[in-house]
XYZ file of C-alpha atoms in Angstrom:
390
model
C 78.694 -51.247 -123.390
C 79.052 -53.887 -121.001
C 77.179 -54.947 -118.023
C 80.132 -54.518 -115.691
C 80.182 -50.968 -116.771
C 76.350 -50.619 -116.216
C 76.892 -52.213 -112.787
C 79.157 -50.273 -111.650
C 77.358 -47.257 -112.593
C 74.255 -47.831 -110.669
C 76.624 -48.717 -107.496
C 78.459 -45.412 -108.668
C 76.151 -42.920 -109.891
C 78.076 -40.006 -109.184
C 81.607 -41.201 -110.236
C 82.927 -40.326 -107.391
C 86.448 -42.675 -106.519
C 86.856 -44.882 -103.653
C 90.139 -43.464 -101.253
C 91.627 -46.163 -99.318
C 92.222 -45.239 -95.997
C 95.216 -46.037 -96.046
C 96.573 -43.856 -98.252
C 95.411 -40.917 -96.604
C 96.516 -42.162 -93.263
C 99.594 -41.634 -92.546
C 99.430 -37.342 -94.085
C 96.719 -37.917 -91.682
C 98.452 -38.817 -88.706
C 101.335 -36.653 -89.484
C 98.888 -33.521 -89.361
C 96.810 -34.860 -86.004
C 100.311 -35.666 -84.503
C 101.434 -32.058 -85.049
C 98.044 -30.538 -84.119
C 98.857 -32.677 -80.621
C 102.290 -31.019 -80.510
C 101.162 -27.650 -80.617
C 102.899 -26.764 -83.727
C 102.004 -23.805 -85.534
C 99.447 -24.998 -88.326
C 98.788 -22.424 -91.851
C 95.609 -22.615 -92.745
C 96.752 -24.352 -95.867
C 97.707 -26.919 -94.350
C 94.473 -27.058 -91.465
C 92.515 -27.413 -94.936
C 94.331 -30.353 -96.259
C 93.602 -32.472 -93.151
C 90.076 -31.246 -93.340
C 89.768 -32.211 -97.036
C 91.280 -35.932 -96.339
C 88.231 -36.475 -93.691
C 86.062 -34.921 -96.417
C 87.009 -37.067 -99.679
C 87.185 -40.205 -97.716
C 83.750 -40.091 -95.915
C 82.129 -38.608 -99.274
C 83.921 -41.471 -101.289
C 81.890 -44.830 -102.295
C 82.879 -48.918 -101.177
C 81.018 -51.176 -102.454
C 81.671 -52.787 -99.032
C 77.913 -54.142 -98.627
C 77.660 -57.123 -96.799
C 75.952 -60.090 -99.491
C 72.421 -61.153 -98.341
C 72.675 -65.647 -99.363
C 69.525 -65.613 -102.212
C 66.751 -67.405 -100.335
C 67.139 -65.358 -97.281
C 65.468 -62.861 -95.556
C 68.063 -59.410 -94.662
C 68.946 -59.372 -90.827
C 67.950 -56.022 -89.737
C 71.261 -53.910 -90.019
C 72.855 -56.464 -91.386
C 73.862 -54.048 -94.959
C 76.236 -51.641 -93.916
C 76.291 -48.608 -96.585
C 79.736 -47.044 -97.865
C 79.732 -44.228 -95.608
C 78.790 -45.572 -92.781
C 81.285 -48.390 -93.408
C 84.359 -45.535 -94.131
C 82.960 -43.203 -91.004
C 83.271 -46.219 -88.835
C 86.863 -47.464 -89.581
C 87.791 -43.518 -89.429
C 86.563 -43.064 -86.501
C 88.359 -46.567 -85.648
C 91.731 -45.459 -86.450
C 90.915 -41.349 -84.975
C 90.138 -43.537 -81.694
C 93.176 -45.357 -80.902
C 95.534 -42.185 -81.627
C 94.115 -40.564 -78.654
C 93.833 -43.470 -76.789
C 97.655 -44.014 -77.430
C 98.450 -41.058 -77.171
C 97.292 -40.205 -73.582
C 98.657 -43.405 -72.476
C 102.228 -42.411 -73.607
C 101.856 -38.803 -72.144
C 100.790 -40.336 -68.723
C 104.079 -42.225 -68.628
C 105.584 -38.965 -67.437
C 102.874 -38.068 -64.428
C 102.490 -41.497 -63.234
C 105.314 -40.479 -59.880
C 104.740 -37.364 -59.837
C 103.262 -35.622 -56.550
C 101.445 -32.338 -54.843
C 102.556 -29.209 -57.094
C 104.500 -31.147 -59.590
C 101.339 -33.491 -60.602
C 99.318 -30.132 -60.614
C 101.360 -28.199 -62.819
C 101.567 -31.252 -65.449
C 97.965 -32.439 -65.353
C 96.666 -28.305 -65.853
C 98.513 -28.206 -68.735
C 98.315 -31.476 -70.336
C 94.539 -30.506 -70.300
C 95.300 -27.011 -71.913
C 96.972 -28.148 -74.760
C 94.501 -31.279 -75.356
C 91.763 -29.496 -74.960
C 93.119 -27.126 -77.118
C 94.304 -29.770 -79.925
C 91.107 -31.683 -79.175
C 88.678 -28.436 -80.180
C 90.853 -28.257 -83.397
C 90.849 -31.974 -84.341
C 86.602 -31.843 -84.069
C 86.777 -28.616 -86.641
C 88.987 -31.135 -88.577
C 86.550 -33.805 -88.641
C 83.252 -31.636 -88.542
C 82.143 -33.575 -91.884
C 82.757 -36.518 -90.314
C 80.692 -35.046 -87.219
C 77.884 -33.965 -89.062
C 76.683 -36.508 -91.096
C 78.438 -40.171 -89.817
C 78.748 -39.689 -86.113
C 75.096 -37.883 -86.080
C 73.480 -40.550 -88.055
C 74.565 -43.612 -85.777
C 73.453 -41.629 -82.588
C 70.199 -40.696 -84.457
C 70.017 -44.691 -84.882
C 70.599 -45.274 -81.335
C 73.947 -46.916 -81.330
C 76.246 -46.431 -78.202
C 79.513 -45.928 -77.596
C 79.759 -42.974 -80.809
C 80.306 -39.920 -79.646
C 81.242 -36.207 -81.957
C 85.357 -36.500 -81.867
C 85.669 -33.777 -79.318
C 83.545 -36.044 -76.950
C 85.185 -38.886 -77.262
C 88.410 -37.198 -76.771
C 87.010 -35.869 -73.189
C 85.677 -40.110 -72.422
C 89.447 -40.528 -73.928
C 90.943 -38.397 -71.341
C 89.185 -39.600 -68.870
C 89.383 -42.857 -68.934
C 93.235 -43.376 -70.014
C 94.723 -40.039 -67.810
C 91.879 -38.434 -65.300
C 91.064 -42.199 -63.541
C 95.095 -43.431 -63.295
C 95.937 -39.772 -61.508
C 92.666 -38.654 -59.655
C 93.496 -39.420 -56.533
C 96.987 -37.926 -56.334
C 95.677 -34.947 -57.908
C 92.822 -34.536 -55.674
C 94.862 -34.857 -53.013
C 97.259 -32.206 -53.990
C 94.785 -29.559 -54.557
C 93.134 -30.497 -51.190
C 96.632 -29.486 -49.711
C 96.763 -26.608 -51.940
C 93.777 -25.096 -50.071
C 94.840 -25.916 -46.728
C 97.779 -23.973 -48.046
C 95.935 -21.277 -48.728
C 93.441 -21.558 -45.412
C 96.866 -21.806 -42.834
C 97.773 -17.932 -44.685
C 99.910 -19.124 -47.418
C 99.740 -17.612 -50.928
C 98.558 -19.908 -53.247
C 98.446 -20.660 -57.494
C 94.936 -20.122 -58.331
C 94.909 -21.685 -61.767
C 96.707 -25.115 -60.921
C 93.908 -25.557 -58.704
C 90.635 -23.757 -61.154
C 92.563 -25.808 -63.963
C 92.252 -28.976 -62.207
C 88.429 -28.056 -61.493
C 87.299 -26.971 -65.522
C 89.109 -30.490 -66.518
C 87.021 -32.221 -63.122
C 83.334 -30.208 -64.771
C 84.247 -30.879 -67.970
C 84.764 -34.383 -68.559
C 81.033 -34.711 -66.640
C 79.100 -36.858 -69.992
C 76.132 -37.931 -70.142
C 77.199 -41.441 -71.818
C 73.567 -41.547 -73.831
C 73.590 -37.064 -74.340
C 77.456 -36.395 -75.013
C 76.803 -34.777 -77.970
C 73.947 -32.517 -77.040
C 73.986 -29.230 -75.101
C 72.094 -31.500 -71.615
C 74.633 -33.830 -72.067
C 77.506 -32.914 -69.599
C 76.897 -33.031 -65.607
C 78.868 -32.381 -62.715
C 78.889 -36.507 -61.675
C 82.998 -36.266 -61.678
C 83.255 -32.764 -60.318
C 81.071 -33.833 -57.405
C 82.149 -37.643 -57.086
C 85.760 -37.055 -57.334
C 86.533 -33.234 -55.762
C 83.519 -31.884 -54.342
C 82.481 -34.296 -51.714
C 86.138 -34.968 -50.804
C 86.719 -31.489 -50.252
C 83.625 -30.660 -48.081
C 85.096 -33.604 -46.028
C 88.262 -32.303 -45.589
C 86.186 -28.316 -44.783
C 85.152 -30.103 -41.708
C 87.574 -31.605 -40.453
C 89.764 -28.675 -41.436
C 87.321 -26.089 -39.466
C 86.589 -28.274 -36.275
C 89.754 -28.783 -35.133
C 90.837 -24.893 -35.666
C 87.666 -23.487 -33.973
C 88.069 -25.945 -30.730
C 91.449 -24.748 -30.475
C 90.880 -21.267 -31.581
C 87.919 -21.272 -28.521
C 90.425 -22.797 -25.863
C 92.987 -19.975 -26.607
C 90.397 -17.229 -26.581
C 87.571 -14.820 -26.290
C 83.633 -15.628 -27.353
C 83.829 -12.284 -29.299
C 87.135 -12.548 -31.253
C 85.923 -16.006 -31.746
C 83.309 -14.706 -33.436
C 85.196 -12.346 -35.584
C 87.215 -15.168 -36.837
C 84.270 -17.316 -38.458
C 82.870 -14.010 -39.378
C 85.758 -14.145 -41.717
C 85.904 -17.096 -42.263
C 82.796 -18.234 -43.950
C 83.234 -15.002 -46.195
C 86.426 -16.484 -46.884
C 85.450 -19.799 -48.107
C 82.386 -17.887 -50.315
C 85.166 -15.725 -52.050
C 87.252 -19.361 -52.244
C 83.457 -20.579 -54.347
C 84.358 -17.038 -56.420
C 87.723 -17.576 -57.694
C 88.097 -21.034 -58.376
C 85.415 -23.393 -57.397
C 82.320 -24.269 -59.303
C 79.027 -22.211 -58.000
C 77.029 -25.616 -57.673
C 79.700 -25.661 -54.341
C 78.591 -22.880 -52.409
C 75.256 -24.132 -50.470
C 76.797 -27.486 -49.406
C 80.292 -25.764 -48.818
C 78.278 -23.070 -45.930
C 75.580 -26.316 -44.884
C 79.280 -27.536 -43.961
C 81.060 -24.217 -42.445
C 78.195 -23.463 -40.461
C 77.269 -26.583 -38.987
C 81.113 -26.984 -37.953
C 81.648 -22.718 -37.122
C 78.695 -21.708 -35.663
C 76.185 -24.309 -34.978
C 78.559 -26.845 -32.705
C 79.187 -23.925 -30.360
C 75.754 -22.594 -30.341
C 75.915 -23.607 -26.297
C 78.929 -20.785 -25.591
C 76.970 -18.026 -27.904
C 74.025 -18.395 -25.290
C 76.553 -18.656 -23.016
C 78.319 -15.099 -23.528
C 74.900 -13.723 -24.797
C 73.527 -12.578 -21.333
C 76.809 -11.441 -20.999
C 76.784 -8.764 -23.870
C 74.039 -7.265 -22.926
C 74.766 -6.540 -19.608
C 77.839 -4.540 -21.038
C 75.463 -3.342 -23.930
C 78.161 -4.486 -25.774
C 76.532 -3.722 -29.466
C 78.871 -4.609 -32.047
C 79.335 -8.050 -29.875
C 75.046 -8.855 -30.376
C 75.062 -7.703 -33.900
C 77.930 -10.085 -34.922
C 76.582 -13.053 -32.855
C 72.908 -12.598 -34.129
C 74.253 -13.112 -38.023
C 76.093 -15.645 -37.046
C 73.425 -18.009 -34.917
C 70.724 -16.494 -37.164
C 72.109 -18.619 -40.357
C 71.508 -21.769 -37.656
C 67.601 -23.541 -38.056
C 65.682 -22.170 -34.848
C 69.027 -20.670 -33.478
C 67.530 -17.385 -32.139
C 65.012 -19.430 -30.398
C 67.050 -19.536 -27.146
C 68.634 -16.042 -27.820
C 65.029 -14.829 -28.475
C 64.476 -16.447 -24.939
C 67.346 -14.870 -23.029
C 66.209 -11.406 -24.538
C 63.243 -11.811 -23.017
C 64.557 -12.588 -19.599
C 66.844 -9.761 -19.476
C 63.708 -7.102 -20.365
C 61.806 -8.758 -17.937
C 64.309 -8.840 -15.681
C 65.353 -5.034 -16.420
C 61.896 -3.639 -16.423
C 61.620 -4.987 -13.016
C 64.792 -3.488 -12.394
C 63.734 0.483 -13.846
C 60.067 -0.195 -11.967
C 61.884 -0.744 -8.549
C 63.749 2.097 -9.283
C 61.197 3.989 -9.939
C 59.015 2.565 -6.627
C 62.212 4.754 -4.592
C 62.086 7.464 -6.746
C 59.255 8.575 -5.345
C 58.963 7.244 -1.769
C 62.544 9.330 -1.805
C 60.821 12.102 -2.683
C 60.528 14.843 0.084
C 57.403 16.712 1.147
C 58.445 20.206 -0.553
C 59.105 18.565 -3.242
C 55.971 16.486 -4.058
C 54.665 18.285 -7.094
C 58.338 15.925 -8.895
C 56.715 12.784 -8.896
C 55.260 12.422 -11.615
C 58.142 14.305 -13.419
C 60.627 11.341 -12.123
C 57.857 8.645 -12.420
C 57.472 9.253 -16.362
C 61.744 9.450 -17.267
C 61.726 6.309 -15.328
C 58.963 4.844 -17.626
C 61.014 6.740 -20.370
C 63.629 4.968 -19.981
C 62.329 1.740 -19.693
C 60.548 1.976 -23.042
C 63.536 2.802 -24.656
C 65.088 -0.310 -23.422
C 62.940 -2.235 -25.101
C 62.491 -0.860 -28.432
C 66.207 -1.336 -28.461
C 66.760 -4.743 -28.396
């Protein structure tokens, strides 16, 4: 047995045949391209693509870096065959995704309003689905090469689905996000103005923004997702837009309508914004959205509410008083002034009732003096009822 044969067996103890990436990439790329074109793929074809990845990652490539004699090997200097195979395949997948999105982007750069939303959400839904399919095809690469690279602390390496998200973020989201976000804000304003809108366009964008939030260091873990993209590129602008909209609307509405009608309007708007979160925004938006609406719709108009409070008390407008209480109670220390006004009102009503009581007693004729205790008791019962009510 020759020394060359012995050396070959030592490097390849299982007799695995080396596979050149160029030999399989043409067929693999064709299959992946069909995945992203959303063409129907039989299970047999899917397994062929999976097998390409599996066979290549498990093949033996003798490409280790040779260390000159007399020198100590540097840390990580020798790159094993599996690592080399994984890296080259990973690079080609990354290049494929990049080029696919660059070509796709050219179709949407000049679109605006609903057109850009329809384009963006459709492409996102297709891309997300296709990337999950690709992730399955590359599951062996994920489980072995990617995991090992991440465990060794290498930066910029992700599972294939996460790689697809990062590539979308850098090559599709960043060039389009401003016009997409502006289009979403315009659509929401139209809904606030009473129009019926396609909420799926909004929810599609929101789902994308949420999905794109990745912690770069933990992109492959369950804790690897955050809401940074959603918060920075949508929520902050949405809250500013909301404040501007309601500041203008509330001021104009109060100039043209009584306070009692405005309170009904504010109540309705608060309910609508809560439902908006439930239908197509992320749940974390509710608290800052509620605070923004309460500041603009209630807190900025507290003096107007306080001025109207006495009129409602005098007219016994119990339903409106209850509505005012519910609105003002949303504001920190908002009820303090109402409490003071109510206390003054009760004191005034009590004094008035007592004076009436005294007048009634004086007006009782000498012939009916025995009725005095009854009249006095009735007046004090009226005072007690009013105090308990308030």
